Coordinates of C-alpha atoms and ligand atoms in Angstrom, one line a residue:
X784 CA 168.2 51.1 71.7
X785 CA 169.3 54.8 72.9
X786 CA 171.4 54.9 75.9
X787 CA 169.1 56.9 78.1
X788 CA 171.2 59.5 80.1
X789 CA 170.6 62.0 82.4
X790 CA 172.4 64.6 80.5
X791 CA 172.5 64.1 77.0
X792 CA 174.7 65.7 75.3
X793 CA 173.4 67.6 71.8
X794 CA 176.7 68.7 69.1
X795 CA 176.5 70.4 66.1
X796 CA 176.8 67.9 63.0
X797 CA 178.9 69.6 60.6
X798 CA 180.3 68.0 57.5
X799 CA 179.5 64.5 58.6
X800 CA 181.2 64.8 62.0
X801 CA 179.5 65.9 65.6
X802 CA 181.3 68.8 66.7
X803 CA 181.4 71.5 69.8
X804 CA 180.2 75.0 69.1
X805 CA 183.5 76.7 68.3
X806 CA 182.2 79.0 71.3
X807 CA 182.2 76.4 73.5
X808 CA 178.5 77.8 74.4
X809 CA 175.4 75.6 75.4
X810 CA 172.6 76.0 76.6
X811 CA 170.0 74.0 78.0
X812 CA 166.8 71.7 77.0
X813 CA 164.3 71.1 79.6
X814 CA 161.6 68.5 79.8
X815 CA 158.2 69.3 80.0
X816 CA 156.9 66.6 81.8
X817 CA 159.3 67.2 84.8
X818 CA 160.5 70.9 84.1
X819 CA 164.0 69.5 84.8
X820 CA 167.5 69.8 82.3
X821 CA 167.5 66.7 79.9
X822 CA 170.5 67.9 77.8
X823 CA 172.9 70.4 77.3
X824 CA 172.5 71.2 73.7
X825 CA 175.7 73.2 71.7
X826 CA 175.0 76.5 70.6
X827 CA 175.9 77.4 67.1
X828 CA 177.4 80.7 66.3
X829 CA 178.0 82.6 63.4
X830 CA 182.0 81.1 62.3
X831 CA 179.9 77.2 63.3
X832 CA 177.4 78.1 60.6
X833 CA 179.4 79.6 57.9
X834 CA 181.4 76.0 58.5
X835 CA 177.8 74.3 58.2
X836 CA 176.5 76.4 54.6
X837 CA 180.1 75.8 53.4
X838 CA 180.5 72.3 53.9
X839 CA 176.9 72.1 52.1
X840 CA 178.4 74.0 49.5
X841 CA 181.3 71.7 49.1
X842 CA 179.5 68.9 48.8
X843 CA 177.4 70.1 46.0
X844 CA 180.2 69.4 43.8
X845 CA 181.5 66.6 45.6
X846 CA 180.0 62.9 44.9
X847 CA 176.8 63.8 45.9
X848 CA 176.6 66.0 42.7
X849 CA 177.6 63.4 40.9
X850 CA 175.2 60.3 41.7
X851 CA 172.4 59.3 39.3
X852 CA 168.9 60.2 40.4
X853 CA 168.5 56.5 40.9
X854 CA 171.2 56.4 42.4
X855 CA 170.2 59.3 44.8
X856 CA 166.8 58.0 45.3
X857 CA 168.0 54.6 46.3
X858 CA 170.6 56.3 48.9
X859 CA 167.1 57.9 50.4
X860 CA 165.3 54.6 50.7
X861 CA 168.1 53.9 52.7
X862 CA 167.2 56.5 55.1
X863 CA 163.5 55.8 55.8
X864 CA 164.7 52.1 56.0
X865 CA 167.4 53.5 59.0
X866 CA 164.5 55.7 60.4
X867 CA 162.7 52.6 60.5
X868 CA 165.1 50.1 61.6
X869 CA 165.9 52.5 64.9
X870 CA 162.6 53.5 65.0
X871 CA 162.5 53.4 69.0
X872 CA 165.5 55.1 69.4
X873 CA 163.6 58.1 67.4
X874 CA 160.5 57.6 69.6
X875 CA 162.4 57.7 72.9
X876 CA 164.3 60.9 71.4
X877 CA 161.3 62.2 70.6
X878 CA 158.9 61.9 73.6
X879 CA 161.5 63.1 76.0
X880 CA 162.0 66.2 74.0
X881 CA 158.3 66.6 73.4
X882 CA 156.6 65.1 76.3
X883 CA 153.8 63.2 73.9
X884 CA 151.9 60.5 74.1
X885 CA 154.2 57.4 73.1
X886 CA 151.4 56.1 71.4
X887 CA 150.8 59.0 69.2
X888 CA 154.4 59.8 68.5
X889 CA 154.8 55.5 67.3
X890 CA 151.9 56.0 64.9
X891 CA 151.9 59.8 63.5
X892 CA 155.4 61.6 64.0
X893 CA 158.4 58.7 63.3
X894 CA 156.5 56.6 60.5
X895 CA 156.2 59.9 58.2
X896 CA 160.0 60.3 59.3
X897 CA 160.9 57.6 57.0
X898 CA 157.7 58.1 54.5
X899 CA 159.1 61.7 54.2
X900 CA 162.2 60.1 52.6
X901 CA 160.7 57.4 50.7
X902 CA 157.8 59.1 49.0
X903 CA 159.9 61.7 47.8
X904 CA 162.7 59.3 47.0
X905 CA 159.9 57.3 44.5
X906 CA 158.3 60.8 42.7
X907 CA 161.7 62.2 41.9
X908 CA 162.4 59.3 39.8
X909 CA 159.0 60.2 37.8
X910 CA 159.7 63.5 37.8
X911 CA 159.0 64.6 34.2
X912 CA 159.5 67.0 31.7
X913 CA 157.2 69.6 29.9
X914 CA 157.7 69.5 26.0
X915 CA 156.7 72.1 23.3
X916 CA 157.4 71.6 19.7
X917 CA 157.5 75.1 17.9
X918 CA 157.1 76.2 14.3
X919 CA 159.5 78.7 14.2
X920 CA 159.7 82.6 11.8
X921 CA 161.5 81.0 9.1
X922 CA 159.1 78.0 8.8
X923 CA 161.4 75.1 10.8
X924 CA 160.8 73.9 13.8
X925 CA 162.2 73.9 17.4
X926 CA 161.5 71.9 20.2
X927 CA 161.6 72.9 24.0
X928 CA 162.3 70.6 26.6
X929 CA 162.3 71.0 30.6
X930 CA 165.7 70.2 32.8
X931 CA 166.4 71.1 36.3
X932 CA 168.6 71.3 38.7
X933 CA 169.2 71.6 43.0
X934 CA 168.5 74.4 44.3
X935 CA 171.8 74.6 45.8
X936 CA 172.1 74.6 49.5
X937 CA 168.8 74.9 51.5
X938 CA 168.1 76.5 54.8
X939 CA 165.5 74.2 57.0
X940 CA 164.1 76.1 59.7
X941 CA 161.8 73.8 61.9
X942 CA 159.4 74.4 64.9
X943 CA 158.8 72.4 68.0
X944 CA 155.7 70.4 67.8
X945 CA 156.4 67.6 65.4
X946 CA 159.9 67.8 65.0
X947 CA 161.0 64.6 63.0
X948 CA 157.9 65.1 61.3
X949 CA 158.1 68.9 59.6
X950 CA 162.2 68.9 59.6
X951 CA 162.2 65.8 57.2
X952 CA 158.9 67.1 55.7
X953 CA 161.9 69.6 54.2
X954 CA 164.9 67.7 54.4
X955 CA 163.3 64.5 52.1
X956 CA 162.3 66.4 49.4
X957 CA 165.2 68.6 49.3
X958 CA 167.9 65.4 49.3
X959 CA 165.9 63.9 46.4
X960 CA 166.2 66.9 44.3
X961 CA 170.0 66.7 44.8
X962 CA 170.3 70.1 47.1
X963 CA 172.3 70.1 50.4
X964 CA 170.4 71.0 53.6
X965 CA 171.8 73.2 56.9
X966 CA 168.9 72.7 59.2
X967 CA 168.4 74.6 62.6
X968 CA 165.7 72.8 64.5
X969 CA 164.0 74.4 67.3
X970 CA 166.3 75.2 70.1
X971 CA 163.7 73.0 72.5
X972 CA 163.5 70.0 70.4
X973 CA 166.8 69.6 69.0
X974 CA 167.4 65.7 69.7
X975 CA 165.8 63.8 66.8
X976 CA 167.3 65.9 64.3
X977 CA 171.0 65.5 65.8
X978 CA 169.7 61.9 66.1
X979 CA 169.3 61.7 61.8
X980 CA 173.0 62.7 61.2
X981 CA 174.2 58.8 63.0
X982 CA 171.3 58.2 59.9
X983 CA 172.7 59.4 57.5
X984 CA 176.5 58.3 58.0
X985 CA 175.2 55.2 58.4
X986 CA 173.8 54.3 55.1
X987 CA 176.7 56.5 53.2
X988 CA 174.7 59.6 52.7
X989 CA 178.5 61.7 51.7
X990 CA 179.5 64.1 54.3
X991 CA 178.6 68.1 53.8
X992 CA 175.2 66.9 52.9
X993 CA 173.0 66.8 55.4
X994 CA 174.5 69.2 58.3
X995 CA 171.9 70.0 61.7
X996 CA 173.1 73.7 63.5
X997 CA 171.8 74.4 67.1
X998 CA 170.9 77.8 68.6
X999 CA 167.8 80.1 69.1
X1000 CA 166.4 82.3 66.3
X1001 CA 167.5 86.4 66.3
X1002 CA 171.0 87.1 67.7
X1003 CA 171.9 83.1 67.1
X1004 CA 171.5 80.8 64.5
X1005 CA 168.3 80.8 62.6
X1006 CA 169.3 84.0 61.7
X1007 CA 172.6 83.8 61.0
X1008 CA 171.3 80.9 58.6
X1009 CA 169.2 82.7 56.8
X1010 CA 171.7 85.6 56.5
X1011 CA 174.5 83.5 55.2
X1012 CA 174.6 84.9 51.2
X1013 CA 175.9 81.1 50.2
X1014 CA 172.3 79.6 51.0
X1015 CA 170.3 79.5 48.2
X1016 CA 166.9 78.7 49.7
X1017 CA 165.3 78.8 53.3
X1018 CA 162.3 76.5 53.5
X1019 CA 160.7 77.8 57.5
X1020 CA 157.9 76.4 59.3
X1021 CA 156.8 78.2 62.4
X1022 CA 155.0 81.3 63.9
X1023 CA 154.0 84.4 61.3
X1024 CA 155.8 86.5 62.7
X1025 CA 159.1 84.4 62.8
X1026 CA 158.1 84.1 59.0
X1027 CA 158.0 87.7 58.3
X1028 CA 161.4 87.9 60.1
X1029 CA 162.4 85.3 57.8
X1030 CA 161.2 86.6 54.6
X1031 CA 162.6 90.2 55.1
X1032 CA 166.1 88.1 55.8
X1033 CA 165.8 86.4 53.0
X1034 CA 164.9 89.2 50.3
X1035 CA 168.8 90.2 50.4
X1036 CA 170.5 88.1 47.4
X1037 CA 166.7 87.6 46.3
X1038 CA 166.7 84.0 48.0
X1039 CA 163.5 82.0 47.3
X1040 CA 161.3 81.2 50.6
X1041 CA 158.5 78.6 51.2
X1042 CA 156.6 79.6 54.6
X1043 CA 154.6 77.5 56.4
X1044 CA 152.8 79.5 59.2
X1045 CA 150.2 79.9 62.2
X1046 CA 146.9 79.5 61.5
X1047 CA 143.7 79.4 63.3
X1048 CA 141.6 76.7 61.8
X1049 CA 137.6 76.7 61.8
X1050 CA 135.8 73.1 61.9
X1051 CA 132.0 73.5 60.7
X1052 CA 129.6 71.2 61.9
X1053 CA 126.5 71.1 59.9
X1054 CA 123.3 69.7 61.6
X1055 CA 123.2 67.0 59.1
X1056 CA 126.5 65.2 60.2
X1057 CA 127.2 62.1 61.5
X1058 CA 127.8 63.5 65.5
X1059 CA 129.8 60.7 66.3
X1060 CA 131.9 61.1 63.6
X1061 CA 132.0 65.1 63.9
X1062 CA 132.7 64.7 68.0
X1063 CA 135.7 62.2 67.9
X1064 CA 137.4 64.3 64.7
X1065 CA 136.9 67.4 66.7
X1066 CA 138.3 66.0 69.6
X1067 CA 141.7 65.1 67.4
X1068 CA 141.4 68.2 65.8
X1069 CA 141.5 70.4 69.2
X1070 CA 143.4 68.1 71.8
X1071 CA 145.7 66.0 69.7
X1072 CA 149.4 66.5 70.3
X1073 CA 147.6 69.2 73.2
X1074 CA 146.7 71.5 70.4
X1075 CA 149.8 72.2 69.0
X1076 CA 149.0 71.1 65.4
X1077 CA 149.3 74.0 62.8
X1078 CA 146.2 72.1 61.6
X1079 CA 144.3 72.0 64.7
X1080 CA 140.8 73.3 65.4
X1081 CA 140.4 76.8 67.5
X1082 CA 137.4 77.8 66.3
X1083 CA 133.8 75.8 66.0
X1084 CA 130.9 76.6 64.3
X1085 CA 127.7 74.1 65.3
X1086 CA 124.7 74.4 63.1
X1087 CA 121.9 75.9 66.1
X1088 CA 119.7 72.2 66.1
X1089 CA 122.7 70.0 67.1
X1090 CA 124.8 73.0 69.0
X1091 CA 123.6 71.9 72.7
X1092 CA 124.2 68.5 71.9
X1093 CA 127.3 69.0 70.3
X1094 CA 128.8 70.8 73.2
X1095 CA 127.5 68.9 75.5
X1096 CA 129.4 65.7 73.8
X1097 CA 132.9 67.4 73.6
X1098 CA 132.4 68.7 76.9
X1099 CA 132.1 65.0 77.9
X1100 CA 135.3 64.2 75.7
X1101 CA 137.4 66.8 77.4
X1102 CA 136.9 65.6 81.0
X1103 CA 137.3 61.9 80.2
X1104 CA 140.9 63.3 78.8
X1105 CA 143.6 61.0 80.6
X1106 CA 146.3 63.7 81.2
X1107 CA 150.0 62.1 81.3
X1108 CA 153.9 61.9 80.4
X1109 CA 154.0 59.5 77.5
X1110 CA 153.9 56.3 79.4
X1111 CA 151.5 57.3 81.8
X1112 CA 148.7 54.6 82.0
X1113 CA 145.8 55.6 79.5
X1114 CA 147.5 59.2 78.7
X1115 CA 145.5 60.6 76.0
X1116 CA 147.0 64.3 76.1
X1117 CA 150.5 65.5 77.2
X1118 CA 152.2 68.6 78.7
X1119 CA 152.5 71.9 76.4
X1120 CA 156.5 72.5 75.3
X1121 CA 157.2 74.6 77.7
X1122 CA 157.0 76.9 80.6
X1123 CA 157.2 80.3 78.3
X1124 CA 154.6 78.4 76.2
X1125 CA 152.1 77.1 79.0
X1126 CA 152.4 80.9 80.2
X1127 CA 151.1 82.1 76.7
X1128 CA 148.4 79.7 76.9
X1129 CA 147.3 80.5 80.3
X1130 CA 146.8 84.0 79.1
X1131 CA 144.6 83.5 76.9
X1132 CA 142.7 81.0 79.7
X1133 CA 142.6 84.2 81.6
X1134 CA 141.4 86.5 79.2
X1135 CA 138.8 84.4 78.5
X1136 CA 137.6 85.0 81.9
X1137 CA 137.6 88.7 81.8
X1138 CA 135.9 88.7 78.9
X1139 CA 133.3 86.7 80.4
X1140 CA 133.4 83.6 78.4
X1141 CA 131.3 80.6 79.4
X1142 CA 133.6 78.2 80.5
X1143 CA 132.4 75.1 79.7
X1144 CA 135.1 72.8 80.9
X1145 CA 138.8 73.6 81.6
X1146 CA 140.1 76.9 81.9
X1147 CA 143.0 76.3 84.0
X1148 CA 146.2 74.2 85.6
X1149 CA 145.2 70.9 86.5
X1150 CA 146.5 69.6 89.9
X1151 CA 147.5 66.0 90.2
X1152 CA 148.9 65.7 93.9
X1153 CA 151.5 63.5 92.1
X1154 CA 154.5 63.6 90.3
X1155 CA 152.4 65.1 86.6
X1156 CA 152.7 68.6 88.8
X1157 CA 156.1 69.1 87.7
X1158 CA 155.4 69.1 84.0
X1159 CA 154.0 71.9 81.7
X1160 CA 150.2 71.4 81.6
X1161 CA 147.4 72.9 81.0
X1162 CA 143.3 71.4 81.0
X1163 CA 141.4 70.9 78.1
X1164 CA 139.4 73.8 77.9
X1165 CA 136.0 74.7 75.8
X1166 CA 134.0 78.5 75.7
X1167 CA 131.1 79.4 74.6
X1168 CA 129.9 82.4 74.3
X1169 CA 132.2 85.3 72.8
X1170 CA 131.9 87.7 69.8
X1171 CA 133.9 87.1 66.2
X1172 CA 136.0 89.8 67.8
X1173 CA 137.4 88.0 70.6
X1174 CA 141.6 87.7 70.5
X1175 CA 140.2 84.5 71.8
X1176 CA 138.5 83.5 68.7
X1177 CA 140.5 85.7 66.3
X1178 CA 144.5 84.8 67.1
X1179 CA 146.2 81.5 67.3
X1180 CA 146.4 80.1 70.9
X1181 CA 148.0 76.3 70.0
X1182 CA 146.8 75.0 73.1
X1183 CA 144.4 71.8 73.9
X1184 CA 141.3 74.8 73.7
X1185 CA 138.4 75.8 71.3
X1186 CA 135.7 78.6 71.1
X1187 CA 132.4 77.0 69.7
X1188 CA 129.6 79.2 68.3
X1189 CA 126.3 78.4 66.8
X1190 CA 125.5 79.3 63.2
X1191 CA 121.8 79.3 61.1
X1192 CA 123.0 79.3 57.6
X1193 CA 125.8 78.1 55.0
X1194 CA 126.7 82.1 53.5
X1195 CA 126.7 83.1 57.3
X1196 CA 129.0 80.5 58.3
X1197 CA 131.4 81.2 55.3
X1198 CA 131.9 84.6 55.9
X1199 CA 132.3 83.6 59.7
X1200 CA 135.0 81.3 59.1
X1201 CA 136.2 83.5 56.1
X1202 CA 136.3 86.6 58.3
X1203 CA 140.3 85.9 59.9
X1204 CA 143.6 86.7 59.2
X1205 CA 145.0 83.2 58.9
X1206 CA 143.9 80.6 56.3
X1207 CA 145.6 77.4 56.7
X1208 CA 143.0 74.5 56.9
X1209 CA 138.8 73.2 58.0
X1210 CA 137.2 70.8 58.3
X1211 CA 133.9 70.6 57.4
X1212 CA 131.2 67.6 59.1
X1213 CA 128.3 66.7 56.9
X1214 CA 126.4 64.0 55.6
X1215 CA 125.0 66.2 52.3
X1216 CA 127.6 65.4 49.3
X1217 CA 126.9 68.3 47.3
X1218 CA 126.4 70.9 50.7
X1219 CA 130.5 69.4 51.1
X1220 CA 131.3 70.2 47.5
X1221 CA 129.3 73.4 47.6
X1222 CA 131.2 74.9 51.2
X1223 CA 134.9 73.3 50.7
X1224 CA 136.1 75.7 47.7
X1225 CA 134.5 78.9 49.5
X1226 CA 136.6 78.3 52.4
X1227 CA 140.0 80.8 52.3
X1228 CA 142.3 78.0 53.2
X1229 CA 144.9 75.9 51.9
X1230 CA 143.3 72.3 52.8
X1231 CA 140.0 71.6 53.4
X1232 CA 139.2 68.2 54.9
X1233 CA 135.4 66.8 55.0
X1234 CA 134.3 64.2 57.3
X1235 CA 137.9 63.7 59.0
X1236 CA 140.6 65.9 59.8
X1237 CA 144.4 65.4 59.2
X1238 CA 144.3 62.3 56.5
X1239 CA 147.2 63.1 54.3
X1240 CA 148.7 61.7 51.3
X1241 CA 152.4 63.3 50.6
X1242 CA 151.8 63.7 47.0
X1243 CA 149.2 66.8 47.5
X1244 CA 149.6 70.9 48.1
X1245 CA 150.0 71.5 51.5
X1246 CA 150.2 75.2 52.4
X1247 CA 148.5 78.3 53.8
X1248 CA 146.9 81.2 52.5
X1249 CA 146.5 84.8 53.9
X1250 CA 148.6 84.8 57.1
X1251 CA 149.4 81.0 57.1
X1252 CA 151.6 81.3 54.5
X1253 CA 153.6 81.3 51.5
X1254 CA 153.8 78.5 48.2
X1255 CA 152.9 74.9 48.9
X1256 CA 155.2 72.1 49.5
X1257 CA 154.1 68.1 49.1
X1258 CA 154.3 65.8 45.8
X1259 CA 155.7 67.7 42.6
X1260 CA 155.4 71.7 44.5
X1261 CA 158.2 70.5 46.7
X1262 CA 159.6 68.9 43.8
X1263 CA 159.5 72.5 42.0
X1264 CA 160.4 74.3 45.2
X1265 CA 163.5 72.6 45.9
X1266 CA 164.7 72.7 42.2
X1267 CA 165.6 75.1 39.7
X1268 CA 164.3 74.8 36.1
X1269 CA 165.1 75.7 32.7
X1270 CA 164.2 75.4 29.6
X1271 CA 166.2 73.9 26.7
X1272 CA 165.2 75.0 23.5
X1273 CA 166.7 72.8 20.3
X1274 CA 166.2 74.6 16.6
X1275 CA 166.3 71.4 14.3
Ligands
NAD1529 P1 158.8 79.8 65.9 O1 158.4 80.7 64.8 O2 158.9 80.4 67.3 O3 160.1 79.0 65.7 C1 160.3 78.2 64.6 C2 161.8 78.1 64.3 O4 162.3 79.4 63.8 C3 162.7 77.7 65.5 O5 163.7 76.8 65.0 C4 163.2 79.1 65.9 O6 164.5 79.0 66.6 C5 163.4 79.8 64.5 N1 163.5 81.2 64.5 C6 162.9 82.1 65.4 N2 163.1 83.4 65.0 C7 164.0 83.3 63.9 C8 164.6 84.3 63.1 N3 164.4 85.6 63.3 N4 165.4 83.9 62.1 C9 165.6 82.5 61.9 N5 165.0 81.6 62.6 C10 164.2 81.9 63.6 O7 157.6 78.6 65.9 P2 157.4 77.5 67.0 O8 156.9 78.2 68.3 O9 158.6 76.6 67.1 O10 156.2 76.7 66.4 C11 154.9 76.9 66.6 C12 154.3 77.7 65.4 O11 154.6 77.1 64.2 C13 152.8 78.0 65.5 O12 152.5 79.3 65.1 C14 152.3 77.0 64.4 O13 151.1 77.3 63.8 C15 153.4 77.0 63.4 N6 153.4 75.8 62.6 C16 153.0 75.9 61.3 C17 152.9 74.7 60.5 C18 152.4 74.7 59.1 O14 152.6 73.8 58.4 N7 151.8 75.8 58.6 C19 153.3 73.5 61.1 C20 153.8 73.5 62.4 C21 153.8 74.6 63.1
6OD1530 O1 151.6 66.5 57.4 C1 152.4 67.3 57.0 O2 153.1 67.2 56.0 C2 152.5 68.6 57.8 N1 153.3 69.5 57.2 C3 151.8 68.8 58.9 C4 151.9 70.0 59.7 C5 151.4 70.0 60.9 C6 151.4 71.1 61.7 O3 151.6 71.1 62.9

């Protein structure tokens, strides 16, 4: 079990070692269910990463380079087994950093911390080959087959709300293809990812190979990451903007980039759908993890027969919300990250006012007259009411909220949802088989879900269009991501 302190300390991990910031500069993470210091967390700068890329560059050739890809993939099992075997020591790392519910951290974010490893640990040992057999000018033949290689050393840039989750959604994948990682999580949840380097001694996983840097994005070092000319890929999941930032940093030395960005994600709710079924996925969809899921719901769109009914059910959802710190008896939604993040959120609570929304439940800072006044949250909050051209309903909030709107037909409710910036994912609620088959592939999104919302298996695309992002990761696109191929062409 973790000792549990009142300062934890966070170092660098540097060429299998924990080290100080060669600064000697910290700075410091704060919990959001009590607003007070947690940890004191080391500060990379810019001589601390150039240590980091070139110990991953080192490695590269070292033994690493050299295993088998059984070999490799076998090393991997060995670190979803550790995940596993110390699986509460990544829960409690992860709950005080996040402020979630225990119960959804123990079933969601640490299990896919070790399937992350294991799933790509078993494709990479499938991984095949194209083959083309060619007549060539002078009537022989030539055959052409496919080989790869690592990338080389990979840039993992990671957000805040599931951070074991999305940093080894990266880091599996890009092990298994033989690359080295430098990963900078977010500078607010930096534990379980300091956590994974103990991991990855452990089980023998050779020094240089996996290495975690700490800091904040411009000015520190996320971008002194993806500045360094020795990485060879930066793999980012975050805000669009922070992508953009990203991309541009990346385009010197031509570095490859796989974004994974905001979105603002429509569920449509047809009048034929199972309402039980629709009104417990929405209620995932909007207040899970307190809506800060890249995949969570924002916008709603209720067929006009079952709209009043509809509302009135979430409504009722919402305000039998238990809010809590992890543990708290019945919790069913936590704190937001942070204070600079419950601010964002609150603005958009507020605007919603002055633009005259109807409030249907929520719309401000719930007050406990206990010890949950300290931490960073926010109610559950549902309008009504507003135009298409609402911020509220056009721009990502990634708070526990949702604007729902009536709709009379299927072309009017695909432009509706169609008509945004983002496209990342929907969900779609009906009981008509061939209406599901029909809507799904109009929708401008990456991932489409029908009758249920977040059910994943590893080995499909996962990825944004328009604003959400660029390439897809999951089953053989990480696999081609995180690899470089070539073509080997034999004359016979
Ligand atoms: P963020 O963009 O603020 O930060 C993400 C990471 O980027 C952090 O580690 C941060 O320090 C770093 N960073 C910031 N500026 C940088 C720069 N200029 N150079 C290098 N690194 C930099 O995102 P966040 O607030 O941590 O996460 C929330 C956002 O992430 C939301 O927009 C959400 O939709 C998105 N998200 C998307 C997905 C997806 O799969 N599409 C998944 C989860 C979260
Ligand atoms: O399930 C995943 O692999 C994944 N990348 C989920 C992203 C969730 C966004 O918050």
């Amino acid at each position: 079990m973790l000792k549990r302190e009142a300062h934890d300390e966070h170092r660098l991990f540097i060429d299998g070692q924990y080290r100080s910031a060669l600064s000697g500069r910290m700075f410091e993470k704060i919990s959001p269910i009590t607003g007070s210091v947690i940890a004191q967390v080391h500060e990379a700068g810019r001589e601390d990463v150039d240590l980091a890329v070139r110990a991953a560059k080192a490695a590269l050739r070292g033994p690493w380079g050299r295993l088998t890809v059984a070999e490799r993939a076998s090393l991997l099992q060995d670190v979803s087994q550790a995940i596993n075997d110390r699986f509460d020591d990544f829960l409690e790392a992860e709950i005080a950093d996040t402020g979630k519910p225990r119960s959804l951290a123990r079933a969601v974010d640490i299990p896919r911390g070790g399937a992350n490893f294991s799933t790509f640990a078993d494709m990479i040992k499938n991984l095949g080959s194209e083959f083309f057999k060619t007549d060539t000018p002078d009537g022989g033949t030539a055959i052409n087959y496919g080989s790869y290689r690592p990338k080389g050393v990979i840039g993992v840039i990671s957000p805040w709300n599931l951070p074991l989750l999305l940093m080894t959604w990266k880091v599996g994948p890009a092990l298994a293809c033989g690359n080295t990682v430098v990963v900078k999580p977010s500078e607010v949840t930096p534990h379980t990812t300091t956590l994974l380097g103990e991991v990855m001694n452990a089980v023998g996983i050779p020094k240089g190979v996996y290495n975690v840097i700490h800091g904040f994005g411009p000015g520190s070092a996320g971008e002194y990451l993806t500045q360094h000319p020795l990485v060879d890929g930066i793999t980012f999941t975050g805000e669009t903007v922070t992508g953009e930032a990203i991309m541009t940093q990346a385009a010197v030395g031509l570095r490859d980039v796989s974004l994974e960005l905001g979105g603002k994600n429509a569920a449509i709710v047809f009048a034929d759908a199972d309402l039980d079924k629709a009104v417990a996925g929405t209620m995932r969809s909007v207040f899970s993890n307190c809506g800060q899921v890249c995949l969570g719901t924002e916008r709603v769109y209720v067929e006009r027969p079952v709209f009043d009914e509809f509302v009135a059910r979430l409504k009722a959802g919402a305000e039998e919300l238990v809010l809590g710190g992890p543990d708290y008896p019945g919790v069913g939604m936590g704190p937001l990250i942070s204070a600079e993040h419950r601010d964002k959120v609150l603005s958009y609570y507020q605007l919603a006012e002055k633009e005259q929304a109807n409030i249907v439940t929520g719309g401000g800072v719930p007050q406990f007259g206990d010890d949950r006044d300290r931490g960073y949250f926010v109610e559950p909050t549902i309008w009504t009411g507003l135009p298409e051209t609402s911020a509220l309903v056009r721009e990502e909030i990634f708070g526990p909220c949702c604007h729902i709107s009536p709709f009379d037909s299927e072309d009017e409710v695909i432009a509706r949802v169609n008509d945004n910036e983002y496209g990342l994912a929907s969900a779609i609620w009906t009981q008509d088989i061939s209406r599901a088959h029909r809507v799904a592939p109009q929708i401008e999104v990456g991932l489409v879900w029908v009758n249920s919302w977040f059910l994943r298996d590893l080995r499909t695309a996962f990825g944004g269009s328009k604003k959400s992002g660029i390439g897809r990761e999951g089953g053989e696109h990480s696999l081609e991501f995180y690899t470089e191929r070539a073509n080997i062409c034999v004359k016979l």
